[in-house]
PDB file of C-alpha atoms in Angstrom:
ATOM      1  CA  MET K 724       8.634 136.493  57.903  1.00 49.00           C
ATOM      2  CA  LYS K 725       7.171 139.913  57.052  1.00 50.00           C
ATOM      3  CA  MET K 726       9.873 140.436  54.444  1.00 56.00           C
ATOM      4  CA  LEU K 727       9.202 136.997  53.069  1.00 52.00           C
ATOM      5  CA  LYS K 728       5.395 137.685  52.916  1.00 55.00           C
ATOM      6  CA  MET K 729       5.964 141.012  51.229  1.00 58.00           C
ATOM      7  CA  GLU K 730       8.112 139.314  48.603  1.00 56.00           C
ATOM      8  CA  VAL K 731       5.406 136.727  47.993  1.00 50.00           C
ATOM      9  CA  ASP K 732       2.529 139.250  47.877  1.00 58.00           C
ATOM     10  CA  VAL K 733       3.865 140.773  44.690  1.00 55.00           C
ATOM     11  CA  LEU K 734       3.484 137.423  42.957  1.00 55.00           C
ATOM     12  CA  PRO K 735       0.299 136.217  41.334  1.00 61.00           C
ATOM     13  CA  SER K 736      -2.197 134.747  43.809  1.00 60.00           C
ATOM     14  CA  SER K 737      -2.080 131.348  42.124  1.00 57.00           C
ATOM     15  CA  THR K 738       1.684 130.927  42.888  1.00 64.00           C
ATOM     16  CA  ARG K 739       1.863 132.668  46.231  1.00 55.00           C
ATOM     17  CA  LYS K 740       1.306 129.564  48.333  1.00 62.00           C
ATOM     18  CA  ASP K 741       3.965 127.473  46.566  1.00 68.00           C
ATOM     19  CA  ALA K 742       6.427 130.366  46.483  1.00 64.00           C
ATOM     20  CA  LEU K 743       5.923 131.037  50.180  1.00 60.00           C
ATOM     21  CA  LYS K 744       6.534 127.380  50.923  1.00 68.00           C
ATOM     22  CA  GLN K 745       9.654 127.348  48.768  1.00 72.00           C
ATOM     23  CA  LYS K 746      10.940 130.497  50.361  1.00 67.00           C
ATOM     24  CA  ARG K 747      10.397 129.063  53.806  1.00 73.00           C
ATOM     25  CA  GLU K 748      12.274 125.899  52.900  1.00 76.00           C
ATOM     26  CA  GLU K 749      15.140 127.940  51.455  1.00 76.00           C
ATOM     27  CA  LYS K 750      15.291 129.985  54.647  1.00 75.00           C
ATOM     28  CA  GLN K 751      15.336 126.832  56.722  1.00 79.00           C
ATOM     29  CA  VAL K 752      18.191 125.365  54.624  1.00 81.00           C
ATOM     30  CA  GLU K 753      20.100 128.613  54.890  1.00 80.00           C
ATOM     31  CA  GLN K 754      19.566 128.683  58.651  1.00 81.00           C
ATOM     32  CA  LEU K 755      20.721 125.079  59.002  1.00 84.00           C
ATOM     33  CA  GLU K 756      23.830 125.843  56.944  1.00 84.00           C
ATOM     34  CA  LYS K 757      24.649 128.813  59.155  1.00 85.00           C
ATOM     35  CA  GLU K 758      24.196 126.672  62.249  1.00 84.00           C
ATOM     36  CA  ARG K 759      26.403 123.933  60.784  1.00 84.00           C
ATOM     37  CA  LYS K 760      29.154 126.405  59.926  1.00 87.00           C
ATOM     38  CA  PHE K 761      28.895 127.947  63.369  1.00 83.00           C
ATOM     39  CA  ILE K 762      29.222 124.533  64.994  1.00 85.00           C
ATOM     40  CA  GLU K 763      32.184 123.649  62.793  1.00 84.00           C
ATOM     41  CA  GLU K 764      33.872 126.927  63.666  1.00 83.00           C
ATOM     42  CA  GLN K 765      33.283 126.277  67.339  1.00 84.00           C
ATOM     43  CA  GLU K 766      34.642 122.745  67.070  1.00 82.00           C
ATOM     44  CA  HIS K 767      37.671 123.978  65.122  1.00 82.00           C
ATOM     45  CA  SER K 768      38.335 126.639  67.740  1.00 81.00           C
ATOM     46  CA  ILE K 769      38.028 124.063  70.509  1.00 81.00           C
ATOM     47  CA  GLU K 770      40.397 121.656  68.691  1.00 83.00           C
ATOM     48  CA  GLU K 771      42.936 124.433  68.195  1.00 81.00           C
ATOM     49  CA  SER K 772      42.722 125.307  71.876  1.00 79.00           C
ATOM     50  CA  ILE K 773      43.109 121.675  72.835  1.00 79.00           C
ATOM     51  CA  GLN K 774      46.059 121.339  70.416  1.00 81.00           C
ATOM     52  CA  SER K 775      47.687 124.452  71.842  1.00 79.00           C
ATOM     53  CA  VAL K 776      47.255 123.258  75.418  1.00 79.00           C
ATOM     54  CA  THR K 777      48.494 119.806  74.434  1.00 77.00           C
ATOM     55  CA  GLU K 778      51.579 121.306  72.714  1.00 77.00           C
ATOM     56  CA  GLN K 779      52.335 123.489  75.712  1.00 83.00           C
ATOM     57  CA  HIS K 780      52.012 120.478  77.990  1.00 81.00           C
ATOM     58  CA  ARG K 781      54.189 118.408  75.654  1.00 79.00           C
ATOM     59  CA  GLN K 782      56.837 121.113  75.628  1.00 82.00           C
ATOM     60  CA  LYS K 783      56.786 121.310  79.418  1.00 87.00           C
ATOM     61  CA  VAL K 784      56.998 117.552  79.754  1.00 84.00           C
ATOM     62  CA  ALA K 785      59.759 117.425  77.125  1.00 82.00           C
ATOM     63  CA  LEU K 786      61.670 120.149  78.982  1.00 87.00           C
ATOM     64  CA  LEU K 787      61.281 118.300  82.274  1.00 89.00           C
ATOM     65  CA  GLU K 788      62.343 115.049  80.610  1.00 88.00           C
ATOM     66  CA  ARG K 789      65.430 116.740  79.150  1.00 88.00           C
ATOM     67  CA  GLN K 790      66.297 118.334  82.482  1.00 91.00           C
ATOM     68  CA  LEU K 791      65.825 115.029  84.289  1.00 92.00           C
ATOM     69  CA  LEU K 792      67.918 113.230  81.678  1.00 88.00           C
ATOM     70  CA  GLU K 793      70.665 115.856  81.951  1.00 92.00           C
ATOM     71  CA  GLN K 794      70.627 115.564  85.747  1.00 94.00           C
ATOM     72  CA  GLN K 795      70.838 111.778  85.536  1.00 93.00           C
ATOM     73  CA  GLN K 796      73.683 112.038  83.032  1.00 91.00           C
ATOM     74  CA  GLN K 797      75.530 114.560  85.188  1.00 94.00           C
ATOM     75  CA  LEU K 798      75.133 112.310  88.236  1.00 95.00           C
ATOM     76  CA  LYS K 799      76.384 109.311  86.301  1.00 93.00           C
ATOM     77  CA  LYS K 800      79.259 111.360  84.883  1.00 92.00           C
ATOM     78  CA  ALA K 801      80.193 112.563  88.375  1.00 94.00           C
ATOM     79  CA  ARG K 802      79.907 109.030  89.810  1.00 94.00           C
ATOM     80  CA  GLU K 803      81.977 107.512  87.022  1.00 93.00           C
ATOM     81  CA  GLY K 804      84.487 110.363  87.317  1.00 94.00           C
ATOM     82  CA  SER K 805      84.896 109.629  91.029  1.00 95.00           C
ATOM     83  CA  LEU K 806      85.365 105.929  90.325  1.00 95.00           C
ATOM     84  CA  TRP K 807      87.933 106.674  87.618  1.00 93.00           C
ATOM     85  CA  GLU K 808      89.781 109.024  89.955  1.00 95.00           C
ATOM     86  CA  LEU K 809      89.830 106.291  92.620  1.00 95.00           C
ATOM     87  CA  GLU K 810      91.122 103.804  90.051  1.00 94.00           C
ATOM     88  CA  GLU K 811      93.871 106.190  88.967  1.00 94.00           C
ATOM     89  CA  ASN K 812      94.888 106.958  92.563  1.00 95.00           C
ATOM     90  CA  HIS K 813      94.863 103.252  93.380  1.00 95.00           C
ATOM     91  CA  LEU K 814      97.057 102.505  90.367  1.00 93.00           C
ATOM     92  CA  LYS K 815      99.462 105.315  91.299  1.00 93.00           C
ATOM     93  CA  SER K 816      99.575 104.117  94.926  1.00 95.00           C
ATOM     94  CA  LEU K 817     100.235 100.573  93.730  1.00 94.00           C
ATOM     95  CA  HIS K 818     103.105 101.769  91.552  1.00 93.00           C
ATOM     96  CA  GLN K 819     104.561 103.805  94.419  1.00 95.00           C
ATOM     97  CA  MET K 820     104.317 100.767  96.696  1.00 95.00           C
ATOM     98  CA  LEU K 821     106.067  98.578  94.090  1.00 93.00           C
ATOM     99  CA  ARG K 822     108.814 101.181  93.729  1.00 92.00           C
ATOM    100  CA  ARG K 823     109.262 101.371  97.512  1.00 94.00           C
ATOM    101  CA  GLN K 824     109.374  97.582  97.767  1.00 94.00           C
ATOM    102  CA  LEU K 825     111.966  97.394  94.993  1.00 91.00           C
ATOM    103  CA  LYS K 826     113.998 100.160  96.609  1.00 92.00           C
ATOM    104  CA  ASP K 827     113.845  98.387  99.981  1.00 94.00           C
ATOM    105  CA  ARG K 828     114.942  95.102  98.403  1.00 91.00           C
ATOM    106  CA  LEU K 829     117.818  96.797  96.599  1.00 90.00           C
ATOM    107  CA  ILE K 830     118.890  98.627  99.773  1.00 92.00           C
ATOM    108  CA  LEU K 831     118.792  95.347 101.715  1.00 93.00           C
ATOM    109  CA  GLN K 832     120.735  93.596  98.976  1.00 90.00           C
ATOM    110  CA  ARG K 833     123.328  96.367  98.915  1.00 89.00           C
ATOM    111  CA  HIS K 834     123.571  96.302 102.713  1.00 92.00           C
ATOM    112  CA  GLN K 835     124.119  92.530 102.671  1.00 92.00           C
ATOM    113  CA  ILE K 836     126.811  92.849 100.008  1.00 90.00           C
ATOM    114  CA  LEU K 837     128.540  95.635 101.964  1.00 90.00           C
ATOM    115  CA  LEU K 838     128.457  93.489 105.092  1.00 93.00           C
ATOM    116  CA  LYS K 839     129.933  90.624 103.100  1.00 92.00           C
ATOM    117  CA  HIS K 840     132.623  92.949 101.758  1.00 91.00           C
ATOM    118  CA  GLU K 841     133.436  94.132 105.272  1.00 93.00           C
ATOM    119  CA  LYS K 842     133.662  90.536 106.451  1.00 94.00           C
ATOM    120  CA  GLU K 843     135.942  89.619 103.534  1.00 92.00           C
ATOM    121  CA  ALA K 844     138.101  92.684 104.214  1.00 92.00           C
ATOM    122  CA  GLU K 845     138.327  91.784 107.887  1.00 94.00           C
ATOM    123  CA  GLN K 846     139.316  88.228 106.974  1.00 94.00           C
ATOM    124  CA  ILE K 847     142.025  89.493 104.626  1.00 93.00           C
ATOM    125  CA  LEU K 848     143.217  91.966 107.246  1.00 93.00           C
ATOM    126  CA  ARG K 849     143.358  89.276 109.933  1.00 94.00           C
ATOM    127  CA  HIS K 850     145.153  86.947 107.551  1.00 94.00           C
ATOM    128  CA  ASN K 851     147.692  89.643 106.645  1.00 94.00           C
ATOM    129  CA  GLN K 852     148.175  90.598 110.277  1.00 94.00           C
ATOM    130  CA  HIS K 853     148.656  86.961 111.183  1.00 94.00           C
ATOM    131  CA  GLN K 854     151.200  86.526 108.402  1.00 93.00           C
ATOM    132  CA  ALA K 855     152.970  89.718 109.470  1.00 94.00           C
ATOM    133  CA  GLU K 856     153.036  88.697 113.124  1.00 95.00           C
ATOM    134  CA  LYS K 857     154.224  85.239 112.187  1.00 94.00           C
ATOM    135  CA  MET K 858     157.024  86.685 110.061  1.00 93.00           C
ATOM    136  CA  GLN K 859     157.960  89.197 112.768  1.00 93.00           C
ATOM    137  CA  GLN K 860     158.285  86.369 115.254  1.00 94.00           C
ATOM    138  CA  HIS K 861     160.273  84.366 112.742  1.00 93.00           C
ATOM    139  CA  HIS K 862     162.514  87.342 111.968  1.00 92.00           C
ATOM    140  CA  ALA K 863     163.114  88.002 115.656  1.00 93.00           C
ATOM    141  CA  VAL K 864     164.300  84.412 116.031  1.00 93.00           C
ATOM    142  CA  GLU K 865     166.284  84.659 112.796  1.00 91.00           C
ATOM    143  CA  LYS K 866     167.973  87.874 113.921  1.00 91.00           C
ATOM    144  CA  LYS K 867     169.016  86.299 117.203  1.00 92.00           C
ATOM    145  CA  ARG K 868     170.209  83.188 115.365  1.00 92.00           C
ATOM    146  CA  LEU K 869     172.010  85.341 112.809  1.00 90.00           C
ATOM    147  CA  HIS K 870     173.816  87.389 115.427  1.00 90.00           C
ATOM    148  CA  LYS K 871     174.658  84.272 117.404  1.00 91.00           C
ATOM    149  CA  ALA K 872     175.884  82.397 114.321  1.00 92.00           C
ATOM    150  CA  VAL K 873     177.956  85.322 113.060  1.00 89.00           C
ATOM    151  CA  LYS K 874     179.482  85.897 116.499  1.00 88.00           C
ATOM    152  CA  MET K 875     180.167  82.177 116.878  1.00 91.00           C
ATOM    153  CA  GLU K 876     181.820  82.059 113.465  1.00 89.00           C
ATOM    154  CA  SER K 877     183.787  85.198 114.324  1.00 87.00           C
ATOM    155  CA  LYS K 878     184.892  83.612 117.606  1.00 88.00           C
ATOM    156  CA  LEU K 879     186.022  80.474 115.818  1.00 90.00           C
ATOM    157  CA  ARG K 880     187.888  82.487 113.203  1.00 84.00           C
ATOM    158  CA  THR K 881     189.557  84.549 115.913  1.00 85.00           C
ATOM    159  CA  GLN K 882     190.649  81.377 117.712  1.00 86.00           C
ATOM    160  CA  ALA K 883     191.981  79.958 114.477  1.00 86.00           C
ATOM    161  CA  PHE K 884     193.816  83.212 113.755  1.00 76.00           C
ATOM    162  CA  LYS K 885     195.417  83.241 117.196  1.00 81.00           C
ATOM    163  CA  LYS K 886     196.517  79.602 116.811  1.00 82.00           C
ATOM    164  CA  ALA K 887     197.918  80.282 113.361  1.00 81.00           C
ATOM    165  CA  SER K 888     199.582  83.440 114.679  1.00 78.00           C
ATOM    166  CA  ARG K 889     201.425  81.447 117.367  1.00 77.00           C
ATOM    167  CA  LEU K 890     202.602  79.094 114.693  1.00 77.00           C
ATOM    168  CA  GLY K 891     203.692  82.013 112.513  1.00 74.00           C
ATOM    169  CA  GLU K 892     201.341  81.081 109.729  1.00 73.00           C
ATOM    170  CA  VAL K 893     199.531  84.458 109.367  1.00 68.00           C
ATOM    171  CA  LYS K 894     200.461  87.258 107.052  1.00 74.00           C
ATOM    172  CA  VAL K 895     198.451  90.072 108.658  1.00 75.00           C
ATOM    173  CA  SER K 896     198.707  91.756 111.998  1.00 80.00           C
ATOM    174  CA  THR K 897     196.262  91.247 114.824  1.00 78.00           C
ATOM    175  CA  ASP K 898     194.858  94.772 114.390  1.00 82.00           C
ATOM    176  CA  GLU K 899     194.265  94.197 110.682  1.00 84.00           C
ATOM    177  CA  PHE K 900     192.605  90.844 111.360  1.00 77.00           C
ATOM    178  CA  GLU K 901     190.368  92.315 114.029  1.00 83.00           C
ATOM    179  CA  GLU K 902     189.427  95.188 111.717  1.00 87.00           C
ATOM    180  CA  GLN K 903     188.673  92.788 108.867  1.00 87.00           C
ATOM    181  CA  GLU K 904     186.759  90.484 111.159  1.00 85.00           C
ATOM    182  CA  LYS K 905     184.739  93.355 112.571  1.00 88.00           C
ATOM    183  CA  LYS K 906     183.864  94.440 109.013  1.00 90.00           C
ATOM    184  CA  ARG K 907     182.979  90.882 108.015  1.00 90.00           C
ATOM    185  CA  VAL K 908     180.711  90.457 111.031  1.00 89.00           C
ATOM    186  CA  LYS K 909     179.007  93.718 110.233  1.00 90.00           C
ATOM    187  CA  ASP K 910     178.594  92.777 106.567  1.00 91.00           C
ATOM    188  CA  ASP K 911     177.224  89.320 107.411  1.00 91.00           C
ATOM    189  CA  ILE K 912     174.743  90.769 109.858  1.00 89.00           C
ATOM    190  CA  GLU K 913     173.683  93.498 107.399  1.00 92.00           C
ATOM    191  CA  ALA K 914     173.350  90.911 104.605  1.00 94.00           C
ATOM    192  CA  GLY K 915     171.225  88.699 106.837  1.00 92.00           C
ATOM    193  CA  GLU K 916     169.060  91.606 107.987  1.00 92.00           C
ATOM    194  CA  LYS K 917     168.745  92.818 104.389  1.00 94.00           C
ATOM    195  CA  ARG K 918     167.477  89.380 103.394  1.00 94.00           C
ATOM    196  CA  LEU K 919     164.941  89.526 106.223  1.00 93.00           C
ATOM    197  CA  ARG K 920     163.847  93.033 105.210  1.00 94.00           C
ATOM    198  CA  GLN K 921     163.405  91.904 101.600  1.00 96.00           C
ATOM    199  CA  GLU K 922     161.354  88.951 102.789  1.00 94.00           C
ATOM    200  CA  TRP K 923     159.269  91.341 104.895  1.00 95.00           C
ATOM    201  CA  ASN K 924     158.809  93.745 101.984  1.00 96.00           C
ATOM    202  CA  ARG K 925     157.689  90.879  99.750  1.00 95.00           C
ATOM    203  CA  LEU K 926     155.137  89.861 102.347  1.00 94.00           C
ATOM    204  CA  MET K 927     153.863  93.448 102.674  1.00 94.00           C
ATOM    205  CA  ALA K 928     153.644  93.725  98.879  1.00 96.00           C
ATOM    206  CA  GLU K 929     151.731  90.437  98.716  1.00 94.00           C
ATOM    207  CA  ASN K 930     149.371  91.647 101.452  1.00 93.00           C
ATOM    208  CA  ARG K 931     148.792  94.974  99.715  1.00 93.00           C
ATOM    209  CA  LEU K 932     148.194  93.168  96.419  1.00 94.00           C
ATOM    210  CA  ARG K 933     145.740  90.814  98.125  1.00 92.00           C
ATOM    211  CA  GLU K 934     143.910  93.777  99.648  1.00 92.00           C
ATOM    212  CA  LYS K 935     143.928  95.630  96.328  1.00 94.00           C
ATOM    213  CA  ASP K 936     142.598  92.587  94.459  1.00 93.00           C
ATOM    214  CA  LEU K 937     139.805  92.247  97.004  1.00 91.00           C
ATOM    215  CA  GLU K 938     139.012  95.967  96.758  1.00 92.00           C
ATOM    216  CA  GLN K 939     138.890  95.804  92.959  1.00 93.00           C
ATOM    217  CA  ALA K 940     136.699  92.693  93.064  1.00 92.00           C
ATOM    218  CA  GLN K 941     134.340  94.401  95.510  1.00 90.00           C
ATOM    219  CA  GLU K 942     134.249  97.555  93.373  1.00 92.00           C
ATOM    220  CA  GLN K 943     133.383  95.433  90.338  1.00 93.00           C
ATOM    221  CA  LYS K 944     130.613  93.701  92.296  1.00 90.00           C
ATOM    222  CA  MET K 945     129.241  97.080  93.408  1.00 90.00           C
ATOM    223  CA  LYS K 946     129.359  98.328  89.823  1.00 93.00           C
ATOM    224  CA  ILE K 947     127.392  95.263  88.695  1.00 92.00           C
ATOM    225  CA  LEU K 948     124.958  95.815  91.578  1.00 90.00           C
ATOM    226  CA  VAL K 949     124.431  99.465  90.589  1.00 91.00           C
ATOM    227  CA  GLU K 950     123.747  98.437  86.986  1.00 94.00           C
ATOM    228  CA  HIS K 951     121.373  95.756  88.261  1.00 92.00           C
ATOM    229  CA  GLU K 952     119.543  98.350  90.387  1.00 92.00           C
ATOM    230  CA  LYS K 953     119.258 100.722  87.421  1.00 93.00           C
ATOM    231  CA  THR K 954     117.957  97.905  85.194  1.00 94.00           C
ATOM    232  CA  LYS K 955     115.369  96.742  87.737  1.00 93.00           C
ATOM    233  CA  THR K 956     114.242 100.301  88.443  1.00 93.00           C
ATOM    234  CA  LYS K 957     113.952 101.060  84.720  1.00 94.00           C
ATOM    235  CA  GLU K 958     112.015  97.829  84.100  1.00 95.00           C
ATOM    236  CA  LEU K 959     109.574  98.640  86.893  1.00 94.00           C
ATOM    237  CA  ASP K 960     109.159 102.244  85.712  1.00 94.00           C
ATOM    238  CA  SER K 961     108.489 101.026  82.164  1.00 95.00           C
ATOM    239  CA  LYS K 962     105.958  98.480  83.437  1.00 94.00           C
ATOM    240  CA  CYS K 963     104.169 101.101  85.555  1.00 94.00           C
ATOM    241  CA  GLU K 964     104.143 103.631  82.699  1.00 95.00           C
ATOM    242  CA  LEU K 965     102.735 100.992  80.314  1.00 96.00           C
ATOM    243  CA  GLU K 966     100.006 100.045  82.799  1.00 95.00           C
ATOM    244  CA  MET K 967      99.086 103.699  83.278  1.00 95.00           C
ATOM    245  CA  LYS K 968      99.090 104.260  79.510  1.00 96.00           C
ATOM    246  CA  ASP K 969      96.809 101.230  78.951  1.00 96.00           C
ATOM    247  CA  TRP K 970      94.484 102.383  81.732  1.00 95.00           C
ATOM    248  CA  ARG K 971      94.229 105.881  80.261  1.00 95.00           C
ATOM    249  CA  HIS K 972      93.543 104.415  76.812  1.00 96.00           C
ATOM    250  CA  LEU K 973      90.725 102.307  78.257  1.00 95.00           C
ATOM    251  CA  LEU K 974      89.490 105.391  80.105  1.00 94.00           C
ATOM    252  CA  LEU K 975      89.189 107.297  76.830  1.00 95.00           C
ATOM    253  CA  ILE K 976      87.182 104.394  75.393  1.00 95.00           C
ATOM    254  CA  LYS K 977      84.888 104.378  78.449  1.00 94.00           C
ATOM    255  CA  LYS K 978      84.400 108.154  78.251  1.00 94.00           C
ATOM    256  CA  LYS K 979      83.634 107.943  74.535  1.00 95.00           C
ATOM    257  CA  ALA K 980      81.127 105.133  75.162  1.00 95.00           C
ATOM    258  CA  MET K 981      79.453 107.155  77.917  1.00 93.00           C
ATOM    259  CA  GLU K 982      79.256 110.285  75.738  1.00 94.00           C
ATOM    260  CA  ASP K 983      77.787 108.179  72.906  1.00 95.00           C
ATOM    261  CA  GLU K 984      75.259 106.737  75.342  1.00 94.00           C
ATOM    262  CA  PHE K 985      74.306 110.235  76.508  1.00 92.00           C
ATOM    263  CA  ALA K 986      73.958 111.461  72.929  1.00 94.00           C
ATOM    264  CA  SER K 987      71.821 108.427  72.045  1.00 94.00           C
ATOM    265  CA  GLN K 988      69.555 109.028  75.046  1.00 90.00           C
ATOM    266  CA  LYS K 989      69.078 112.678  74.083  1.00 90.00           C
ATOM    267  CA  SER K 990      68.448 111.750  70.464  1.00 91.00           C
ATOM    268  CA  ASN K 991      65.887 109.109  71.449  1.00 91.00           C
ATOM    269  CA  LEU K 992      64.141 111.607  73.700  1.00 87.00           C
ATOM    270  CA  GLU K 993      63.990 114.235  70.958  1.00 86.00           C
ATOM    271  CA  SER K 994      62.789 111.640  68.451  1.00 87.00           C
ATOM    272  CA  PHE K 995      60.083 110.475  70.845  1.00 83.00           C
ATOM    273  CA  TYR K 996      58.622 113.953  71.288  1.00 77.00           C
ATOM    274  CA  THR K 997      59.023 114.729  67.604  1.00 78.00           C
ATOM    275  CA  ARG K 998      57.003 111.596  66.746  1.00 70.00           C
ATOM    276  CA  THR K 999      54.457 112.596  69.369  1.00 60.00           C
ATOM    277  CA  VAL K1000      53.982 115.998  67.721  1.00 52.00           C
ATOM    278  CA  PHE K1001      53.681 114.506  64.243  1.00 46.00           C
ATOM    279  CA  GLY K1002      51.243 111.888  65.516  1.00 51.00           C
ATOM    280  CA  ALA K1003      49.115 114.495  67.252  1.00 49.00           C
ATOM    281  CA  GLU K1004      49.057 116.710  64.139  1.00 48.00           C
ATOM    282  CA  SER K1005      48.119 113.747  61.927  1.00 48.00           C
ATOM    283  CA  SER K1006      45.314 112.772  64.278  1.00 49.00           C
ATOM    284  CA  TYR K1007      44.058 116.337  64.329  1.00 44.00           C
ATOM    285  CA  GLN K1008      44.171 116.623  60.530  1.00 47.00           C
ATOM    286  CA  SER K1009      42.327 113.301  60.149  1.00 48.00           C
ATOM    287  CA  SER K1010      39.643 114.326  62.594  1.00 47.00           C
ATOM    288  CA  THR K1011      39.301 117.687  60.819  1.00 46.00           C
ATOM    289  CA  ILE K1012      38.881 116.026  57.465  1.00 45.00           C
TER     290      ILE K1012
END
């Protein structure tokens, strides 16, 4: 005020009062302006502090939200991974069970066919043995009959020779006749026995052929069975491989969908906090203006 009075004192006395009043008003306006600016600066400083604290809090919350989201995603990924592993193990176990069941059925089928083959072979063997025994019995009777018939014929011829010899109707001596008769008896017996041996050999050949035909038929059946087993096993393996391939394809789709879901969740979270920042800045700018 002293400075203001000194400034006014140099003026003419007629204008001092008005000048002093004007100066006082100017000082008051200047003081009010300083106070307004000071208040604005204080408010601006407070807003900046609030904005800084708010941003720090937002960043902390955003970090916690991201960490929580990542934990939730990891838990879901682990849970889904466990379920997928169980599904895969179940599918593999199912395929192994189907293979074992098929193998058991094929083994049982082969065992039944082998038993049938053994039964057929035993039947053929019994039949052949029966035929052989029957022929042996027949040949034993035939040999006795042959020897008896040849000896009887020889006896009759000898009697006829002796009768003719007494009548002088023979041209050979008794020794020659006996020698010839002995040879004829031997030849007749050998011819008869040869016929029996040939009949026996034919029977043995027929039996061997019957056994061989059965063996070949059984080998052909086993060959067909082996091809059938290979076909069934290959069909089952192809079916199991196709099921596993389809499951793995669906698994890739599920994994891709889950990764897309995770990415979308992260993107939405980032967008939310980005919008929050922009909204806070806009509000601050509007309030400042």
